[in-house]
XYZ file of C-alpha atoms in Angstrom:
245
model
C 43.427 10.972 -27.655
C 45.315 10.697 -30.944
C 44.513 7.772 -33.182
C 47.387 5.231 -33.087
C 48.768 3.155 -35.924
C 46.689 0.111 -36.730
C 46.804 -2.578 -34.055
C 48.043 -6.000 -35.157
C 45.482 -7.792 -32.970
C 42.173 -8.883 -34.442
C 39.056 -7.475 -32.791
C 35.627 -9.016 -32.386
C 32.957 -6.443 -31.519
C 29.945 -8.088 -29.841
C 26.667 -6.127 -29.810
C 23.523 -7.652 -28.253
C 20.272 -6.344 -29.719
C 16.678 -6.724 -28.585
C 14.012 -4.688 -30.408
C 16.580 -2.089 -31.481
C 15.389 -1.424 -35.035
C 15.420 2.351 -34.551
C 18.971 2.520 -33.163
C 20.854 0.717 -35.892
C 21.191 3.624 -38.327
C 23.944 5.293 -36.303
C 26.413 2.412 -36.326
C 28.277 3.292 -39.506
C 30.684 5.630 -37.719
C 31.559 3.015 -35.102
C 32.362 0.449 -37.797
C 34.574 2.878 -39.702
C 36.416 3.862 -36.541
C 37.365 0.396 -35.320
C 38.329 -0.644 -38.847
C 40.705 2.338 -38.896
C 42.401 1.075 -35.715
C 42.480 -2.715 -36.023
C 43.908 -4.549 -39.010
C 41.215 -7.207 -38.804
C 37.703 -6.675 -37.440
C 34.550 -8.755 -37.142
C 31.262 -7.367 -35.859
C 28.901 -9.850 -34.262
C 25.322 -8.796 -33.636
C 23.264 -11.107 -31.460
C 19.542 -10.651 -32.015
C 18.020 -11.796 -28.736
C 14.589 -12.817 -30.020
C 13.487 -9.388 -31.272
C 9.833 -9.012 -32.208
C 10.219 -5.837 -34.304
C 12.212 -5.373 -37.521
C 15.639 -5.672 -35.880
C 16.571 -9.010 -37.417
C 15.675 -7.930 -40.949
C 17.710 -4.742 -40.537
C 20.657 -6.768 -39.322
C 20.398 -9.090 -42.290
C 20.703 -6.035 -44.539
C 23.821 -5.001 -42.610
C 25.274 -8.451 -43.125
C 24.642 -8.359 -46.877
C 26.256 -4.931 -47.224
C 29.256 -5.453 -44.933
C 31.530 -8.514 -45.118
C 32.771 -7.787 -41.598
C 29.308 -8.277 -40.039
C 27.966 -11.599 -38.746
C 24.470 -12.091 -37.375
C 23.597 -14.573 -34.633
C 20.044 -15.066 -33.482
C 18.072 -16.428 -30.550
C 14.634 -17.598 -31.579
C 13.235 -16.194 -28.326
C 14.391 -13.625 -25.813
C 16.909 -15.270 -23.471
C 18.387 -12.223 -21.751
C 21.192 -9.771 -22.340
C 23.768 -11.903 -20.551
C 22.996 -14.913 -22.715
C 23.161 -12.779 -25.853
C 26.588 -11.412 -24.930
C 27.783 -14.914 -24.114
C 26.540 -16.220 -27.469
C 28.488 -13.510 -29.263
C 31.664 -14.005 -27.262
C 31.597 -17.767 -27.744
C 31.420 -17.231 -31.505
C 34.119 -14.531 -31.568
C 37.386 -15.306 -33.346
C 39.408 -12.195 -32.463
C 42.417 -11.940 -30.177
C 40.467 -9.209 -28.385
C 36.719 -9.124 -27.790
C 34.899 -5.857 -27.151
C 31.341 -5.874 -25.812
C 29.347 -2.699 -26.412
C 25.738 -1.783 -25.769
C 23.834 -1.237 -28.989
C 23.248 2.455 -28.221
C 26.998 3.219 -27.886
C 26.378 5.282 -24.752
C 30.134 4.970 -24.380
C 31.504 6.365 -27.664
C 33.499 3.852 -29.689
C 36.562 6.132 -29.539
C 36.926 5.225 -25.854
C 38.192 1.792 -26.904
C 41.649 3.332 -27.106
C 41.680 3.792 -23.321
C 40.793 0.143 -22.779
C 43.309 -0.957 -25.389
C 46.052 0.970 -23.584
C 45.404 -1.106 -20.460
C 45.430 -4.373 -22.400
C 48.770 -3.427 -23.946
C 50.072 -2.795 -20.430
C 49.366 -6.301 -19.177
C 45.703 -6.326 -18.175
C 43.470 -9.227 -19.205
C 40.218 -7.269 -18.902
C 39.581 -3.524 -19.190
C 36.137 -2.038 -18.729
C 34.623 1.402 -18.968
C 33.414 3.109 -15.814
C 31.259 6.120 -15.009
C 32.226 6.103 -11.338
C 35.994 6.614 -11.126
C 37.929 9.897 -11.245
C 38.395 11.053 -14.797
C 35.069 9.736 -16.070
C 32.911 12.158 -18.035
C 29.145 11.734 -17.835
C 27.923 14.161 -20.494
C 24.225 13.219 -20.425
C 22.933 11.867 -17.131
C 20.161 9.432 -16.331
C 17.036 10.524 -14.479
C 17.467 11.206 -10.766
C 15.568 8.013 -9.935
C 17.869 5.907 -12.126
C 20.939 7.562 -10.561
C 19.718 6.821 -7.026
C 18.752 3.215 -7.768
C 22.083 2.751 -9.538
C 24.037 3.939 -6.508
C 22.011 1.689 -4.222
C 22.624 -1.203 -6.577
C 26.372 -0.555 -6.632
C 26.436 -0.468 -2.833
C 24.650 -3.837 -2.691
C 27.025 -5.329 -5.244
C 30.103 -4.138 -3.393
C 28.838 -5.403 -0.047
C 27.646 -8.809 -1.278
C 30.120 -9.658 -4.001
C 33.124 -7.751 -2.652
C 33.981 -6.547 -6.131
C 36.423 -3.624 -5.778
C 34.781 -1.533 -8.508
C 32.495 1.482 -8.542
C 30.636 0.732 -11.788
C 30.241 -2.847 -12.999
C 27.324 -2.140 -15.338
C 28.750 0.192 -17.963
C 28.219 -1.599 -21.279
C 31.734 -1.260 -22.679
C 34.239 -4.004 -21.840
C 37.337 -5.359 -23.583
C 38.657 -8.875 -22.983
C 41.626 -10.855 -24.158
C 40.407 -14.006 -25.883
C 42.577 -16.077 -23.551
C 40.787 -14.558 -20.553
C 37.402 -15.461 -22.035
C 38.468 -19.095 -22.307
C 38.629 -19.049 -18.508
C 35.551 -16.912 -17.875
C 32.886 -18.087 -20.325
C 32.582 -21.770 -19.295
C 31.832 -20.731 -15.705
C 29.000 -18.292 -16.403
C 25.409 -18.973 -15.382
C 23.639 -15.587 -15.398
C 21.534 -14.773 -18.462
C 20.189 -11.407 -17.305
C 21.588 -7.940 -16.611
C 23.882 -9.103 -13.781
C 26.108 -11.002 -16.209
C 28.795 -8.281 -16.021
C 29.172 -8.866 -12.292
C 29.528 -12.606 -12.742
C 32.164 -12.161 -15.445
C 34.203 -9.887 -13.182
C 33.767 -12.241 -10.223
C 35.121 -15.137 -12.280
C 38.016 -13.033 -13.555
C 39.061 -12.092 -10.024
C 38.649 -15.654 -8.766
C 41.221 -16.763 -11.335
C 43.691 -13.986 -10.694
C 43.149 -12.172 -13.976
C 44.276 -8.552 -14.098
C 41.267 -6.255 -14.397
C 41.323 -2.488 -15.031
C 38.409 -0.130 -14.339
C 38.864 2.737 -16.789
C 37.201 6.174 -16.726
C 35.283 6.842 -19.941
C 32.898 9.327 -21.465
C 29.262 8.251 -21.209
C 26.029 9.703 -22.568
C 22.674 8.448 -21.369
C 20.379 7.392 -24.203
C 16.621 7.645 -23.720
C 14.274 4.689 -24.190
C 16.312 2.341 -22.023
C 15.388 -1.358 -22.104
C 15.952 -1.608 -18.339
C 12.684 -1.638 -16.377
C 11.881 -1.705 -12.649
C 11.255 -5.455 -12.711
C 14.813 -5.953 -13.924
C 16.175 -4.495 -10.675
C 14.581 -7.361 -8.743
C 15.945 -9.885 -11.221
C 19.428 -8.391 -10.847
C 19.207 -8.670 -7.050
C 18.201 -12.322 -7.330
C 21.117 -13.002 -9.659
C 23.533 -11.160 -7.349
C 22.467 -13.446 -4.508
C 23.026 -16.476 -6.743
C 26.482 -15.185 -7.683
C 27.290 -14.653 -4.000
C 26.275 -18.233 -3.235
C 28.419 -19.597 -6.039
C 31.353 -17.521 -4.843
C 30.949 -18.850 -1.313
C 30.788 -22.434 -2.575
C 33.913 -21.986 -4.676
C 32.184 -22.709 -7.995
C 34.121 -19.985 -9.801
C 37.571 -21.030 -8.620
């Protein structure tokens, strides 16, 4: 996709980080790319209580780059809480959440941006719709558990999407004013809750096929699958009780 003229909107890029010291060296390209597209950019890292050298590395980033802001949790509160902290502090007209490993290349933001410009309030990357391009796949076990998880999500939450967990989502700031105050999930199921709230309020949501490359050394462990299931059940209860409406 050709690079468009610079977009007048301001962009806040929110990146949660937990013990990611070794993955931060590759972010220079992503910063240069979004600054070439958007006239105004801020990059918000949220250090979620890292115990390695992540926070010190981020402080160096902040000193070297006036576009970078660092937020920090004193202890690990969960990926969902970290994303929420970043989004609540964001000042842009548009807010992009990306996983720290950029498994979805930053260039794919143009696809999401196209949807926003065509009237959608939320546009998120997906590995499960026609047109998606999974260049490096997860292990067979992770693929199977992921499909089972998606089936559970679709049956319990009735979300009409094939992939709610891809870490690449773009929101209008006005949409986040509706979504953020209603969120309760601090763990990995936060994406599902955000989409559930968006649908409950009639926001227009686009699931967009993107390129995705699995990165080794994932922070997701088997215990997290149980935590996600518990959170899905909590989300289902809140949906049934009308808490999101």
